Short mmCIF file of C-alpha atoms and ligand atoms in Angstrom, two decimals:
data_model
loop_
_atom_site.label_atom_id
_atom_site.label_comp_id
_atom_site.label_asym_id
_atom_site.label_seq_id
_atom_site.Cartn_x
_atom_site.Cartn_y
_atom_site.Cartn_z
CA UNK A 183 0.00 0.00 0.00
CA UNK A 184 1.20 3.52 -0.80
CA UNK A 185 0.88 6.65 1.34
CA UNK A 186 -1.21 8.33 -1.37
CA UNK A 187 -3.79 5.54 -1.13
CA UNK A 188 -4.05 6.07 2.63
CA UNK A 189 -4.23 9.84 2.13
CA UNK A 190 -7.17 9.59 -0.30
CA UNK A 191 -9.23 7.96 2.46
CA UNK A 192 -8.96 11.01 4.74
CA UNK A 193 -12.35 12.65 5.05
CA UNK A 194 -11.00 16.13 4.23
CA UNK A 195 -9.69 14.66 0.93
CA UNK A 196 -12.72 12.69 -0.27
CA UNK A 197 -15.64 14.61 1.21
CA UNK A 198 -15.48 17.71 -1.04
CA UNK A 199 -15.68 15.48 -4.12
CA UNK A 200 -18.46 13.20 -2.88
CA UNK A 201 -20.47 15.47 -0.61
CA UNK A 202 -23.61 15.32 -2.78
CA UNK A 203 -23.82 11.57 -2.04
CA UNK A 204 -22.68 11.63 1.56
CA UNK A 205 -23.73 12.86 5.00
CA UNK A 206 -23.64 16.63 5.52
CA UNK A 207 -20.29 17.44 7.13
CA UNK A 208 -18.26 20.48 8.23
CA UNK A 209 -14.49 20.09 8.41
CA UNK A 210 -12.09 22.09 10.59
CA UNK A 211 -8.32 22.09 10.35
CA UNK A 212 -7.02 21.51 13.87
CA UNK A 213 -4.33 23.82 15.24
CA UNK A 214 -1.19 21.92 16.16
CA UNK A 215 -1.54 22.84 19.84
CA UNK A 216 -4.91 21.04 19.91
CA UNK A 217 -3.28 17.97 18.29
CA UNK A 218 -0.61 18.09 20.99
CA UNK A 219 -3.38 18.29 23.61
CA UNK A 220 -4.87 15.08 22.15
CA UNK A 221 -1.49 13.37 22.18
CA UNK A 222 -0.40 14.52 25.62
CA UNK A 223 -0.78 11.78 28.21
CA UNK A 224 1.86 13.10 30.58
CA UNK A 225 -0.33 14.81 33.18
CA UNK A 226 -3.86 14.62 34.55
CA UNK A 227 -6.66 14.65 32.01
CA UNK A 228 -8.04 18.19 31.83
CA UNK A 229 -11.01 19.23 29.76
CA UNK A 230 -10.52 22.53 27.93
CA UNK A 231 -11.86 25.70 29.53
CA UNK A 232 -15.10 26.44 27.74
CA UNK A 233 -16.11 29.85 26.39
CA UNK A 234 -19.71 28.76 26.54
CA UNK A 235 -22.04 28.94 29.53
CA UNK A 236 -24.51 26.45 28.14
CA UNK A 237 -21.86 23.83 27.59
CA UNK A 238 -22.81 20.29 28.63
CA UNK A 239 -19.66 20.26 30.76
CA UNK A 240 -19.50 23.72 32.36
CA UNK A 241 -15.89 24.15 33.33
CA UNK A 242 -15.43 24.68 37.04
CA UNK A 243 -12.64 27.21 36.59
CA UNK A 244 -15.24 29.82 35.59
CA UNK A 245 -16.26 29.90 39.22
CA UNK A 246 -13.87 32.47 40.76
CA UNK A 247 -14.15 30.82 44.18
CA UNK A 248 -12.81 27.63 42.72
CA UNK A 249 -9.95 29.25 40.81
CA UNK A 250 -7.93 28.95 44.01
CA UNK A 251 -7.81 25.23 43.28
CA UNK A 252 -5.37 26.01 40.52
CA UNK A 253 -3.11 28.43 42.42
CA UNK A 254 0.25 27.30 43.70
CA UNK A 255 0.42 27.85 47.41
CA UNK A 256 2.99 30.52 48.15
CA UNK A 257 6.33 29.36 49.31
CA UNK A 258 5.89 25.73 48.33
CA UNK A 259 9.13 26.16 46.41
CA UNK A 260 8.48 23.00 44.44
CA UNK A 261 7.66 23.71 40.79
CA UNK A 262 6.72 20.09 40.20
CA UNK A 263 3.75 20.51 42.54
CA UNK A 264 2.20 23.18 40.34
CA UNK A 265 -1.11 21.92 39.00
CA UNK A 266 -1.54 22.20 35.23
CA UNK A 267 -3.86 24.94 34.04
CA UNK A 268 -6.75 23.65 31.96
CA UNK A 269 -6.09 24.18 28.26
CA UNK A 270 -8.16 26.61 26.27
CA UNK A 271 -8.97 26.75 22.54
CA UNK A 272 -11.41 29.66 22.21
CA UNK A 273 -11.12 30.20 18.43
CA UNK A 274 -11.51 26.54 17.59
CA UNK A 275 -14.37 26.23 20.04
CA UNK A 276 -16.19 29.13 18.42
CA UNK A 277 -15.80 27.65 14.92
CA UNK A 278 -17.01 24.28 16.17
CA UNK A 279 -19.97 25.82 17.95
CA UNK A 280 -21.06 27.47 14.69
CA UNK A 281 -20.71 24.21 12.79
CA UNK A 282 -22.72 22.28 15.37
CA UNK A 283 -25.50 24.84 15.09
CA UNK A 284 -25.42 24.73 11.28
CA UNK A 285 -25.73 20.93 11.41
CA UNK A 286 -28.85 20.99 13.56
CA UNK A 287 -27.37 20.93 17.05
CA UNK A 288 -25.89 17.40 17.22
CA UNK A 289 -22.87 15.97 15.45
CA UNK A 290 -20.80 12.83 14.99
CA UNK A 291 -17.08 13.72 15.27
CA UNK A 292 -14.14 12.07 13.56
CA UNK A 293 -10.53 12.84 12.69
CA UNK A 294 -8.93 12.38 9.25
CA UNK A 295 -9.77 8.66 9.13
CA UNK A 296 -11.39 7.49 12.35
CA UNK A 297 -14.14 8.23 14.82
CA UNK A 298 -13.52 7.83 18.58
CA UNK A 299 -15.84 4.79 18.67
CA UNK A 300 -14.14 3.25 21.70
CA UNK A 301 -14.90 6.24 23.92
CA UNK A 302 -18.69 6.37 23.40
CA UNK A 303 -19.17 4.77 26.84
CA UNK A 304 -17.70 7.83 28.55
CA UNK A 305 -20.20 10.34 27.15
CA UNK A 306 -23.44 11.21 28.90
CA UNK A 307 -25.41 9.76 25.96
CA UNK A 308 -23.37 6.56 25.67
CA UNK A 309 -22.96 7.36 21.98
CA UNK A 310 -20.82 9.60 19.76
CA UNK A 311 -23.57 12.21 19.64
CA UNK A 312 -22.08 15.59 20.62
CA UNK A 313 -23.65 18.98 21.03
CA UNK A 314 -20.70 20.92 22.45
CA UNK A 315 -16.98 21.41 22.07
CA UNK A 316 -16.34 19.89 25.50
CA UNK A 317 -18.18 16.71 24.60
CA UNK A 318 -16.10 16.41 21.42
CA UNK A 319 -12.84 17.09 23.31
CA UNK A 320 -13.77 14.46 25.91
CA UNK A 321 -14.43 11.79 23.26
CA UNK A 322 -11.29 12.58 21.26
CA UNK A 323 -9.03 12.73 24.34
CA UNK A 324 -10.40 9.47 25.75
CA UNK A 325 -10.09 7.43 22.57
CA UNK A 326 -7.40 4.84 22.05
CA UNK A 327 -8.51 4.10 18.52
CA UNK A 328 -7.56 7.62 17.44
CA UNK A 329 -3.96 6.72 18.27
CA UNK A 330 -4.06 5.03 14.87
CA UNK A 331 -4.81 8.33 13.12
CA UNK A 332 -2.43 10.32 15.28
CA UNK A 333 0.62 8.04 15.17
CA UNK A 334 0.22 4.92 13.02
CA UNK A 335 -1.75 5.81 9.89
CA UNK A 336 1.13 5.00 7.52
CA UNK A 337 2.49 1.93 9.31
CA UNK A 338 1.43 -0.40 6.48
CA UNK A 339 2.79 1.76 3.67
CA UNK A 340 5.70 0.48 1.59
CA UNK A 341 6.78 4.10 0.94
CA UNK A 342 6.25 5.35 4.52
CA UNK A 343 8.05 8.66 5.10
CA UNK A 344 6.27 9.88 8.22
CA UNK A 345 4.26 8.57 11.15
CA UNK A 346 1.57 11.21 10.76
CA UNK A 347 0.00 13.54 8.20
CA UNK A 348 1.14 17.16 8.19
CA UNK A 349 -2.30 18.37 9.38
CA UNK A 350 -5.16 16.90 11.30
CA UNK A 351 -8.79 17.75 10.67
CA UNK A 352 -11.93 17.40 12.72
CA UNK A 353 -14.97 16.40 10.67
CA UNK A 354 -18.34 17.12 12.22
CA UNK A 355 -21.08 15.09 10.59
CA UNK A 356 -24.79 15.75 11.03
CA UNK A 357 -26.01 13.32 13.67
CA UNK A 358 -28.47 10.63 12.58
CA UNK A 359 -30.24 9.10 15.55
CA UNK A 360 -31.94 6.21 13.87
CA UNK A 361 -29.42 4.66 11.51
CA UNK A 362 -30.38 1.00 11.11
CA UNK A 363 -27.29 -1.19 11.53
CA UNK A 364 -28.59 -3.72 8.99
CA UNK A 365 -28.60 -1.04 6.30
CA UNK A 366 -24.85 -0.38 6.54
CA UNK A 367 -22.48 -2.18 4.18
CA UNK A 368 -18.75 -2.32 3.50
CA UNK A 369 -17.90 -2.60 -0.20
CA UNK A 370 -14.62 -3.88 -1.63
CA UNK A 371 -13.17 -2.48 -4.84
CA UNK A 372 -10.33 -4.28 -6.57
CA UNK A 373 -8.79 -2.97 -9.81
CA UNK A 374 -11.63 -0.42 -9.83
CA UNK A 375 -14.24 -3.20 -9.88
CA UNK A 376 -16.73 -3.81 -7.11
CA UNK A 377 -15.96 -7.37 -6.00
CA UNK A 378 -17.52 -7.76 -2.58
CA UNK A 379 -20.15 -6.35 -0.25
CA UNK A 380 -20.42 -7.26 3.41
CA UNK A 381 -23.01 -6.54 6.03
CA UNK A 382 -21.27 -3.97 8.24
CA UNK A 383 -22.69 -5.07 11.62
CA UNK A 384 -21.71 -8.72 11.57
CA UNK A 385 -22.79 -9.83 15.04
CA UNK A 386 -26.47 -10.19 14.18
CA UNK A 387 -28.60 -11.99 11.64
CA UNK A 388 -31.26 -9.70 10.14
CA UNK A 389 -33.95 -11.77 8.36
CA UNK A 390 -35.25 -8.64 6.56
CA UNK A 391 -31.81 -8.16 5.07
CA UNK A 392 -31.74 -11.67 3.64
CA UNK A 393 -35.07 -10.98 1.89
CA UNK A 394 -33.87 -7.69 0.38
CA UNK A 395 -30.40 -8.89 -0.57
CA UNK A 396 -30.85 -8.84 -4.36
CA UNK A 397 -32.44 -5.41 -4.52
CA UNK A 398 -29.83 -3.99 -2.14
CA UNK A 399 -27.03 -5.40 -4.26
CA UNK A 400 -28.51 -3.76 -7.38
CA UNK A 401 -28.82 -0.41 -5.59
CA UNK A 402 -25.22 -0.52 -4.34
CA UNK A 403 -23.82 -1.61 -7.70
CA UNK A 404 -25.64 1.20 -9.51
CA UNK A 405 -24.44 3.67 -6.89
CA UNK A 406 -20.85 2.53 -7.37
CA UNK A 407 -21.03 2.74 -11.17
CA UNK A 408 -22.73 6.14 -11.21
CA UNK A 409 -20.83 7.88 -8.45
CA UNK A 410 -17.56 6.27 -7.40
CA UNK A 411 -16.04 4.17 -10.16
CA UNK A 412 -13.36 6.16 -11.97
CA UNK A 413 -13.97 9.12 -9.64
CA UNK A 414 -12.21 7.70 -6.58
CA UNK A 415 -8.64 7.52 -7.78
CA UNK A 416 -7.30 4.40 -6.04
CA UNK A 417 -7.31 1.06 -7.83
CA UNK A 418 -8.06 -0.88 -4.65
CA UNK A 419 -10.05 0.46 -1.71
CA UNK A 420 -13.17 -0.05 0.39
CA UNK A 421 -16.13 2.21 0.93
CA UNK A 422 -18.96 2.07 3.46
CA UNK A 423 -22.52 2.92 2.50
CA UNK A 424 -25.84 3.42 4.20
CA UNK A 425 -29.09 2.64 2.37
CA UNK A 426 -31.96 4.87 3.46
CA UNK A 427 -35.54 3.67 3.81
CA UNK A 428 -36.40 5.34 0.49
CA UNK A 429 -33.56 3.41 -1.21
CA UNK A 430 -31.03 6.22 -1.51
CA UNK A 431 -27.41 5.21 -1.03
CA UNK A 432 -25.05 7.44 0.97
CA UNK A 433 -21.31 6.94 1.16
CA UNK A 434 -20.22 7.13 4.80
CA UNK A 435 -16.50 6.42 4.62
CA UNK A 436 -13.57 5.24 2.49
CA UNK A 437 -10.80 2.97 3.75
CA UNK A 438 -7.63 1.54 2.22
CA UNK A 439 -7.60 -2.01 0.86
CA UNK A 440 -6.06 -4.36 3.45
CA UNK A 441 -3.99 -3.52 6.53
CA UNK A 442 -6.08 -1.92 9.29
CA UNK A 443 -9.37 -2.08 7.41
CA UNK A 444 -11.62 -4.83 8.73
CA UNK A 445 -12.70 -7.25 5.97
CA UNK A 446 -15.81 -8.16 8.03
CA UNK A 447 -17.44 -11.23 6.41
CA UNK A 448 -14.45 -11.81 4.14
CA UNK A 449 -10.78 -12.37 4.84
CA UNK A 450 -8.13 -10.28 3.15
CA UNK A 451 -6.57 -13.47 1.78
CA UNK A 452 -9.71 -14.39 -0.14
CA UNK A 453 -10.29 -10.81 -1.29
CA UNK A 454 -6.69 -10.59 -2.53
CA UNK A 455 -7.22 -13.76 -4.54
CA UNK A 456 -10.34 -12.47 -6.31
CA UNK A 457 -8.54 -11.24 -9.48
CA UNK A 458 -11.69 -9.67 -10.80
CA UNK A 459 -12.65 -8.65 -14.28
CA UNK A 460 -15.37 -6.11 -14.87
CA UNK A 461 -18.75 -7.84 -14.96
CA UNK A 462 -17.55 -10.76 -12.89
CA UNK A 463 -20.35 -10.54 -10.37
CA UNK A 464 -20.23 -9.21 -6.87
CA UNK A 465 -19.95 -11.46 -3.84
CA UNK A 466 -22.53 -10.12 -1.34
CA UNK A 467 -22.31 -11.64 2.13
CA UNK A 468 -24.80 -11.24 4.94
CA UNK A 469 -25.20 -13.23 8.15
CA UNK A 470 -27.57 -15.99 7.03
CA UNK A 471 -28.28 -17.41 10.48
CA UNK A 472 -27.60 -16.37 14.05
CA UNK A 473 -25.61 -19.61 14.42
CA UNK A 474 -23.06 -18.47 11.85
CA UNK A 475 -22.09 -15.26 13.68
CA UNK A 476 -18.32 -15.10 14.02
CA UNK A 477 -17.62 -14.61 17.74
CA UNK A 478 -15.70 -11.50 18.70
CA UNK A 479 -15.92 -9.92 15.28
CA UNK A 480 -17.57 -6.58 15.83
CA UNK A 481 -17.53 -3.26 14.12
CA UNK A 482 -17.21 -0.16 16.30
CA UNK A 483 -14.56 -2.01 18.26
CA UNK A 484 -11.04 -0.68 18.03
CA UNK A 485 -9.00 -2.82 15.68
CA UNK A 486 -6.49 -3.38 18.47
CA UNK A 487 -9.06 -5.60 20.16
CA UNK A 488 -8.98 -7.81 17.13
CA UNK A 489 -5.47 -7.76 15.77
CA UNK A 490 -2.75 -7.39 18.33
CA UNK A 491 -0.42 -9.87 16.67
CA UNK A 492 3.19 -9.30 15.76
CA UNK A 493 3.44 -6.84 12.89
CA UNK A 494 -0.08 -5.45 13.38
CA UNK A 495 1.49 -2.24 14.77
CA UNK A 496 -0.55 -2.53 17.94
CA UNK A 497 1.80 -5.12 19.46
CA UNK A 498 4.37 -2.35 19.96
CA UNK A 499 1.73 0.05 21.34
CA UNK A 500 0.64 -2.58 23.87
CA UNK A 501 4.24 -3.39 24.82
CA UNK A 502 4.90 0.32 25.43
CA UNK A 503 1.71 0.67 27.49
CA UNK A 504 2.67 -2.36 29.59
CA UNK A 505 6.15 -1.00 30.17
CA UNK A 506 4.66 2.39 31.22
CA UNK A 507 2.30 0.62 33.60
CA UNK A 508 5.11 -1.43 35.13
CA UNK A 509 7.20 1.73 35.52
CA UNK A 510 4.28 3.53 37.21
CA UNK A 511 3.83 0.59 39.57
CA UNK A 512 7.56 0.59 40.43
CA UNK A 513 7.44 4.38 41.02
CA UNK A 514 4.39 4.02 43.25
CA UNK A 515 6.03 1.21 45.23
CA UNK A 516 9.24 3.24 45.61
CA UNK A 517 7.22 6.25 46.84
CA UNK A 518 5.12 4.21 49.29
N1 ATP B 880 -23.52 11.02 11.15
C1 ATP B 880 -23.70 9.93 11.90
N2 ATP B 880 -24.68 9.87 12.80
C2 ATP B 880 -24.86 8.77 13.58
N3 ATP B 880 -24.07 7.66 13.50
C3 ATP B 880 -23.09 7.67 12.58
C4 ATP B 880 -22.83 8.79 11.75
N4 ATP B 880 -21.78 8.52 10.95
C5 ATP B 880 -21.39 7.28 11.26
N5 ATP B 880 -22.17 6.75 12.25
C6 ATP B 880 -22.05 5.40 12.83
O1 ATP B 880 -20.72 5.22 13.29
C7 ATP B 880 -20.12 4.11 12.64
C8 ATP B 880 -18.66 4.39 12.37
O2 ATP B 880 -18.55 5.51 11.50
P1 ATP B 880 -17.28 5.71 10.57
O3 ATP B 880 -17.19 4.63 9.55
O4 ATP B 880 -17.33 7.10 10.03
O5 ATP B 880 -16.11 5.56 11.65
P2 ATP B 880 -14.68 4.95 11.42
O6 ATP B 880 -13.89 5.21 12.65
O7 ATP B 880 -14.11 5.45 10.13
O8 ATP B 880 -15.00 3.39 11.30
P3 ATP B 880 -14.12 2.29 10.56
O9 ATP B 880 -12.74 2.44 11.05
O10 ATP B 880 -14.79 1.00 10.94
O11 ATP B 880 -14.26 2.62 9.09
C9 ATP B 880 -20.94 3.89 11.38
O12 ATP B 880 -20.93 2.54 11.00
C10 ATP B 880 -22.32 4.35 11.79
O13 ATP B 880 -23.02 3.29 12.42
#
């Protein structure tokens, strides 16, 4: 895989070209100091100071009586005891607030490639639905799966020159409350031909999906031919779609072929061996019975849950985390 193929799958790259067939989205370039805030795991986790009073997480530092909490007591003489001041990103927050309003008040956030799916549990809604800058900052800061975007996006590239893109972007997508999981599909394109379609949520059998399989396949194939084929520049890639109840197809995401992209109901070995020709027929897989569900294979689960083997990239991340943990334990024992 080449870096340019990975780059094409960044939402700020593909969205402008395909916005008429996608979900309404506003994209913000992130200042580097906000990226550093996301990456910084050295101190306590501090939410940014909010400019907004109606924020879902009103920041306590706005209360003057509590500001004393952040003062260094005079004469302590020990700089290392100084508590960190909460960070503040007023310009970015203002831009984001305007975007949230323009998108109807609730958004789904993601960085260049990934959404913070693994941190949904921490939000008050238990989902990625956000209506304020603080909620977005909390999800992004708490996510381990964004480490992929921030530090490992090019790990599978044969021409890797950097561990990260020059800029990071925050995409805010209009929130859809009632997306039906059975209407989401991952589609596999090899040599610019659609070769496979997989049910996206592979832990459940949906009888209605089995009934509609043929008509759904026709809709997705037509969508690919009319909108994506020869317009998305990679030879090999995947795209995710959502089919609405009035049979419109929306592209939700693009991902590179192979590497970190989950093949869902396929394996990358069998997809690699497809050697398709145009007109060869598309292999459409859905869960045909609840008994055939592959245990442990879930979407919306960080890939590190699934592939932590040697060479996956995550083996090193886990080794580092374990070493940090052991060091912290040794420090704590030494201090006790
Ligand atoms: N605008 C939205 N409103 C509500 N839910 C959404 C929205 N966009 C996406 N989702 C849900 O979140 C899931 C993940 O979205 P998305 O594919 O953009 O994230 P991702 O991190 O790129 O995932 P992956 O790495 O699996 O491609 C989707 O399958 C869909 O169920």
